[in-house]
Phi, psi and omega in degrees: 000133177281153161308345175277329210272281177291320174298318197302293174302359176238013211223069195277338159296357143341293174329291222294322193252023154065099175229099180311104165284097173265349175199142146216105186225177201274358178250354179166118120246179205244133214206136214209074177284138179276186170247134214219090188323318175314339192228010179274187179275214179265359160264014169095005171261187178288112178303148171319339178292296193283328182297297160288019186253298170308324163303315210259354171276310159307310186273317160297331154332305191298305177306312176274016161271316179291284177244061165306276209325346180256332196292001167280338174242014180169148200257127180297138184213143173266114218249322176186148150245148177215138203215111200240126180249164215228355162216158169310131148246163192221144165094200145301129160224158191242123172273141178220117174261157131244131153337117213241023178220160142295099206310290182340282181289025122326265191341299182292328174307288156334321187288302176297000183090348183299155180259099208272119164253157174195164183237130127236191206254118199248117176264142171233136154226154160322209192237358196251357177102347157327109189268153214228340184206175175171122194233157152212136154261129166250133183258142162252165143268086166295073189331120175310147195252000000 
């Protein structure tokens, strides 16, 4: 099962707003609201609910792709988010997370006991490529106790 895949079935506001997992790598995913009369606003685009459901979708993809490999000793936790929108979207929009650290040094800090944060940073765009948004999460690896 992919991670888009494991999110879609685990995850029911995934579900609930059918959000297409299109690339999840430990380097960038990619994420996908249809467009869905049920979730727009009062101008006819993706309410701001869903854009932020979808961005914060995106960046949990990354994490557990980039570090499935931990989760036997720690748990991903969304630590904070902030999120700016910055044109009307209309239509399908696409999230795109990246990492905003080197999964190693994540990686060493946990090895050292540390409780580790890092952000990443999510573009949403229209279909014409405008980007309409721009969120970052900073994320923690929350050791198992």
């Amino acid at each position: 099962m992919s991670v888009g895949e494991m999110l879609a079935a685990t995850v029911p506001m995934a579900r609930t707003l059918n959000l297409e997992f299109l690339e999840t790598t430990p380097e960038r995913a990619v994420v996908r609201l249809p467009d869905q009369a049920d979730y727009h606003n009062h101008v006819g685009g993706p309410h701001a609910g869903a854009m932020f459901t979808l961005a914060e979708s995106a960046s949990g993809a990354i994490v557990i792709a980039a570090f499935g490999d931990q989760m036997h000793r720690a748990v991903p936790l969304a630590v904070k988010a902030e999120i700016g929108y910055k044109k009307l979207a209309m239509g399908v929009v696409t999230a795109t997370a990246t990492l905003g650290r080197p999964i190693a040094d994540v990686v060493a800090e946990l090895d050292a006991g540390q409780r580790p944060e890092f952000p990443v940073a999510i573009a949403i765009q229209r279909g014409d490529g405008a980007v309409t948004g721009e969120m970052t999460v900073v994320w923690t690896l929350r050791p198992n106790a």
